[in-house]
Amino acid sequence: MIPSQGLQKAMNDQIRKEFESAYLYISMAAWMEDKNLPGFGAWLRQQAREEAKHAMKIFDHLLDRGCRVQLQALGGPPVDFTSPLQVFEEVKKHEQAVTKSIDQLYGMALEAKDYASQVFLGWFITEQVEEERSSSHILESVRRVGDDQAALVMLDRELGQRGSEDAGDEE
Ligand SMILES: [Fe+2]
Ligand SMILES: [Fe+2]
């Protein structure tokens, strides 16, 4: 069974959204590194690599099912941020929007009784739980740091470690 025209279009849109997520996160990484926060930068770079993998997962799935991949223009990401706190507020909001988008795709697959798409999209549903959890977790840490510069440097170091540990991840 081939996904409905509507779902094929929505999956192509989702490829764009995943690449736009990658683009957003490397834009944030650039800002962080410019502010001398290499650990935050490393975490965001790693996050961007994962988003590009998400895009390619959908790319491969469409091709596997005999559908066309039609890449779209990417929207330019914001380049200016006000603080690490604002960056992570945006990360969390962004991940929540992506979850909504994935949920809509899943809803379309359900309605069409398209079981292959449901199984495929199930991975993304689980992944979004993790994405929302980790972005909330970091947002809370940044909030707790407040104006304490020493604590910010400590958190930056901690995130830098996680960034390099995750670098070999499959997802
Ligand atoms: Fe993603
Ligand atoms: Fe994500």
mmCIF file of C-alpha atoms and ligand atoms in Angstrom:
data_model
loop_
_atom_site.group_PDB
_atom_site.id
_atom_site.type_symbol
_atom_site.label_atom_id
_atom_site.label_comp_id
_atom_site.label_asym_id
_atom_site.label_seq_id
_atom_site.Cartn_x
_atom_site.Cartn_y
_atom_site.Cartn_z
ATOM 1 C CA MET A 1 0.000 0.000 0.000
ATOM 2 C CA ILE A 2 1.266 3.414 -0.982
ATOM 3 C CA PRO A 3 0.666 6.328 1.443
ATOM 4 C CA SER A 4 -2.184 8.655 0.422
ATOM 5 C CA GLN A 5 -1.301 11.740 -1.624
ATOM 6 C CA GLY A 6 -2.044 13.840 1.457
ATOM 7 C CA LEU A 7 0.286 11.823 3.669
ATOM 8 C CA GLN A 8 3.030 11.821 1.014
ATOM 9 C CA LYS A 9 2.792 15.610 0.867
ATOM 10 C CA ALA A 10 2.822 15.841 4.684
ATOM 11 C CA MET A 11 5.878 13.558 4.875
ATOM 12 C CA ASN A 12 7.685 15.737 2.354
ATOM 13 C CA ASP A 13 6.747 18.743 4.500
ATOM 14 C CA GLN A 14 8.111 16.877 7.524
ATOM 15 C CA ILE A 15 11.471 16.332 5.766
ATOM 16 C CA ARG A 16 11.667 20.118 5.415
ATOM 17 C CA LYS A 17 10.703 20.631 9.065
ATOM 18 C CA GLU A 18 13.404 18.235 10.264
ATOM 19 C CA PHE A 19 16.052 20.020 8.175
ATOM 20 C CA GLU A 20 14.711 23.344 9.453
ATOM 21 C CA SER A 21 15.180 21.999 12.987
ATOM 22 C CA ALA A 22 18.794 21.164 12.138
ATOM 23 C CA TYR A 23 19.228 24.641 10.682
ATOM 24 C CA LEU A 24 17.722 26.261 13.784
ATOM 25 C CA TYR A 25 19.985 24.282 16.113
ATOM 26 C CA ILE A 26 23.213 25.076 14.269
ATOM 27 C CA SER A 27 22.184 28.732 14.227
ATOM 28 C CA MET A 28 21.789 28.489 18.006
ATOM 29 C CA ALA A 29 25.135 26.661 18.248
ATOM 30 C CA ALA A 30 26.821 29.505 16.350
ATOM 31 C CA TRP A 31 25.333 32.048 18.760
ATOM 32 C CA MET A 32 26.380 30.025 21.835
ATOM 33 C CA GLU A 33 29.931 29.541 20.559
ATOM 34 C CA ASP A 34 30.179 33.245 19.787
ATOM 35 C CA LYS A 35 29.226 33.830 23.445
ATOM 36 C CA ASN A 36 32.014 31.512 24.616
ATOM 37 C CA LEU A 37 29.723 28.634 25.529
ATOM 38 C CA PRO A 38 31.269 25.731 23.565
ATOM 39 C CA GLY A 39 29.467 23.046 25.603
ATOM 40 C CA PHE A 40 26.041 24.425 24.699
ATOM 41 C CA GLY A 41 27.337 24.714 21.147
ATOM 42 C CA ALA A 42 28.422 21.058 21.076
ATOM 43 C CA TRP A 43 25.059 19.904 22.428
ATOM 44 C CA LEU A 44 23.182 21.921 19.805
ATOM 45 C CA ARG A 45 25.463 20.701 16.986
ATOM 46 C CA GLN A 46 24.784 17.121 18.065
ATOM 47 C CA GLN A 47 21.061 17.861 18.181
ATOM 48 C CA ALA A 48 21.266 19.285 14.644
ATOM 49 C CA ARG A 49 22.969 16.103 13.399
ATOM 50 C CA GLU A 50 20.108 14.074 14.842
ATOM 51 C CA GLU A 51 17.526 16.262 13.117
ATOM 52 C CA ALA A 52 19.244 15.739 9.762
ATOM 53 C CA LYS A 53 19.093 11.982 10.434
ATOM 54 C CA HIS A 54 15.360 12.278 11.160
ATOM 55 C CA ALA A 55 14.896 14.011 7.806
ATOM 56 C CA MET A 56 16.817 11.255 6.021
ATOM 57 C CA LYS A 57 14.801 8.564 7.796
ATOM 58 C CA ILE A 58 11.627 9.959 6.203
ATOM 59 C CA PHE A 59 13.474 10.475 2.894
ATOM 60 C CA ASP A 60 14.448 6.770 2.861
ATOM 61 C CA HIS A 61 10.996 5.639 3.928
ATOM 62 C CA LEU A 62 9.296 7.508 1.069
ATOM 63 C CA LEU A 63 11.718 6.003 -1.441
ATOM 64 C CA ASP A 64 11.281 2.501 0.074
ATOM 65 C CA ARG A 65 7.552 2.786 -0.528
ATOM 66 C CA GLY A 66 7.863 3.970 -4.098
ATOM 67 C CA CYS A 67 6.944 7.585 -3.353
ATOM 68 C CA ARG A 68 8.576 10.733 -4.603
ATOM 69 C CA VAL A 69 10.849 12.816 -2.451
ATOM 70 C CA GLN A 70 10.323 16.470 -3.326
ATOM 71 C CA LEU A 71 12.615 18.695 -1.315
ATOM 72 C CA GLN A 72 11.428 22.169 -0.408
ATOM 73 C CA ALA A 73 13.131 25.485 0.308
ATOM 74 C CA LEU A 74 14.220 25.874 3.929
ATOM 75 C CA GLY A 75 13.107 28.862 5.961
ATOM 76 C CA GLY A 76 15.975 30.939 7.368
ATOM 77 C CA PRO A 77 16.483 30.411 11.119
ATOM 78 C CA PRO A 78 16.690 33.271 13.619
ATOM 79 C CA VAL A 79 20.315 34.353 14.076
ATOM 80 C CA ASP A 80 20.034 36.567 17.143
ATOM 81 C CA PHE A 81 19.116 35.369 20.595
ATOM 82 C CA THR A 82 19.099 37.196 23.902
ATOM 83 C CA SER A 83 20.325 34.561 26.372
ATOM 84 C CA PRO A 84 20.876 30.816 26.856
ATOM 85 C CA LEU A 85 17.527 30.853 28.664
ATOM 86 C CA GLN A 86 15.740 32.271 25.630
ATOM 87 C CA VAL A 87 17.497 29.740 23.371
ATOM 88 C CA PHE A 88 16.241 26.815 25.427
ATOM 89 C CA GLU A 89 12.761 28.272 25.709
ATOM 90 C CA GLU A 90 12.787 28.289 21.898
ATOM 91 C CA VAL A 91 14.178 24.731 21.700
ATOM 92 C CA LYS A 92 11.379 23.451 23.900
ATOM 93 C CA LYS A 93 8.696 25.350 21.979
ATOM 94 C CA HIS A 94 10.151 24.092 18.709
ATOM 95 C CA GLU A 95 10.131 20.457 19.851
ATOM 96 C CA GLN A 96 6.522 20.818 21.026
ATOM 97 C CA ALA A 97 5.567 22.116 17.566
ATOM 98 C CA VAL A 98 7.374 19.182 15.913
ATOM 99 C CA THR A 99 5.494 16.754 18.168
ATOM 100 C CA LYS A 100 2.213 18.281 17.010
ATOM 101 C CA SER A 101 3.292 17.891 13.402
ATOM 102 C CA ILE A 102 4.260 14.222 13.897
ATOM 103 C CA ASP A 103 0.974 13.570 15.698
ATOM 104 C CA GLN A 104 -0.901 14.962 12.697
ATOM 105 C CA LEU A 105 0.979 12.621 10.355
ATOM 106 C CA TYR A 106 0.113 9.703 12.610
ATOM 107 C CA GLY A 107 -3.534 10.776 12.604
ATOM 108 C CA MET A 108 -3.555 10.749 8.804
ATOM 109 C CA ALA A 109 -2.020 7.255 8.743
ATOM 110 C CA LEU A 110 -4.636 6.033 11.240
ATOM 111 C CA GLU A 111 -7.494 7.445 9.242
ATOM 112 C CA ALA A 112 -6.225 5.831 6.053
ATOM 113 C CA LYS A 113 -5.637 2.473 7.823
ATOM 114 C CA ASP A 114 -2.071 2.811 6.517
ATOM 115 C CA TYR A 115 -0.379 0.394 8.951
ATOM 116 C CA ALA A 116 3.121 0.644 7.464
ATOM 117 C CA SER A 117 3.101 4.408 7.996
ATOM 118 C CA GLN A 118 1.762 3.970 11.524
ATOM 119 C CA VAL A 119 4.617 1.617 12.446
ATOM 120 C CA PHE A 120 7.132 3.941 10.794
ATOM 121 C CA LEU A 121 5.774 7.041 12.537
ATOM 122 C CA GLY A 122 5.662 5.234 15.891
ATOM 123 C CA TRP A 123 9.431 5.668 16.108
ATOM 124 C CA PHE A 124 9.026 9.433 15.771
ATOM 125 C CA ILE A 125 6.289 9.533 18.417
ATOM 126 C CA THR A 126 8.659 7.860 20.900
ATOM 127 C CA GLU A 127 11.554 10.074 19.796
ATOM 128 C CA GLN A 128 9.519 13.228 20.439
ATOM 129 C CA VAL A 129 8.833 12.130 24.026
ATOM 130 C CA GLU A 130 12.614 11.992 24.506
ATOM 131 C CA GLU A 131 13.186 15.307 22.666
ATOM 132 C CA GLU A 132 10.647 17.114 24.834
ATOM 133 C CA ARG A 133 12.054 15.530 27.976
ATOM 134 C CA SER A 134 15.670 16.499 27.256
ATOM 135 C CA SER A 135 14.822 20.063 26.162
ATOM 136 C CA SER A 136 12.669 20.595 29.301
ATOM 137 C CA HIS A 137 15.456 19.185 31.431
ATOM 138 C CA ILE A 138 18.082 21.579 30.043
ATOM 139 C CA LEU A 139 15.656 24.508 30.162
ATOM 140 C CA GLU A 140 15.110 23.820 33.873
ATOM 141 C CA SER A 141 18.879 23.677 34.482
ATOM 142 C CA VAL A 142 19.414 26.987 32.655
ATOM 143 C CA ARG A 143 16.590 28.508 34.679
ATOM 144 C CA ARG A 144 18.164 27.354 37.935
ATOM 145 C CA VAL A 145 21.527 28.855 36.922
ATOM 146 C CA GLY A 146 19.935 32.300 36.605
ATOM 147 C CA ASP A 147 22.576 35.038 36.653
ATOM 148 C CA ASP A 148 25.267 32.889 38.268
ATOM 149 C CA GLN A 149 28.127 32.959 35.708
ATOM 150 C CA ALA A 150 30.150 30.259 37.494
ATOM 151 C CA ALA A 151 27.152 27.918 37.450
ATOM 152 C CA LEU A 152 26.648 28.688 33.756
ATOM 153 C CA VAL A 153 30.244 27.662 32.999
ATOM 154 C CA MET A 154 29.704 24.419 34.954
ATOM 155 C CA LEU A 155 26.540 23.643 33.008
ATOM 156 C CA ASP A 156 28.337 24.451 29.758
ATOM 157 C CA ARG A 157 31.042 21.936 30.665
ATOM 158 C CA GLU A 158 28.449 19.306 31.540
ATOM 159 C CA LEU A 159 26.579 19.767 28.260
ATOM 160 C CA GLY A 160 29.860 19.647 26.336
ATOM 161 C CA GLN A 161 30.539 16.202 27.780
ATOM 162 C CA ARG A 162 27.105 14.931 26.800
ATOM 163 C CA GLY A 163 27.584 16.435 23.331
ATOM 164 C CA SER A 164 30.732 14.393 22.758
ATOM 165 C CA GLU A 165 29.351 11.201 24.382
ATOM 166 C CA ASP A 166 26.298 11.288 22.092
ATOM 167 C CA ALA A 167 28.387 11.953 19.001
ATOM 168 C CA GLY A 168 28.508 8.242 18.162
ATOM 169 C CA ASP A 169 24.745 7.735 18.544
ATOM 170 C CA GLU A 170 22.799 5.901 15.871
ATOM 171 C CA GLU A 171 19.649 8.008 15.996
HETATM 172 FE FE FE B 1 13.411 15.606 14.690
HETATM 173 FE FE FE B 2 14.034 17.252 17.618
#
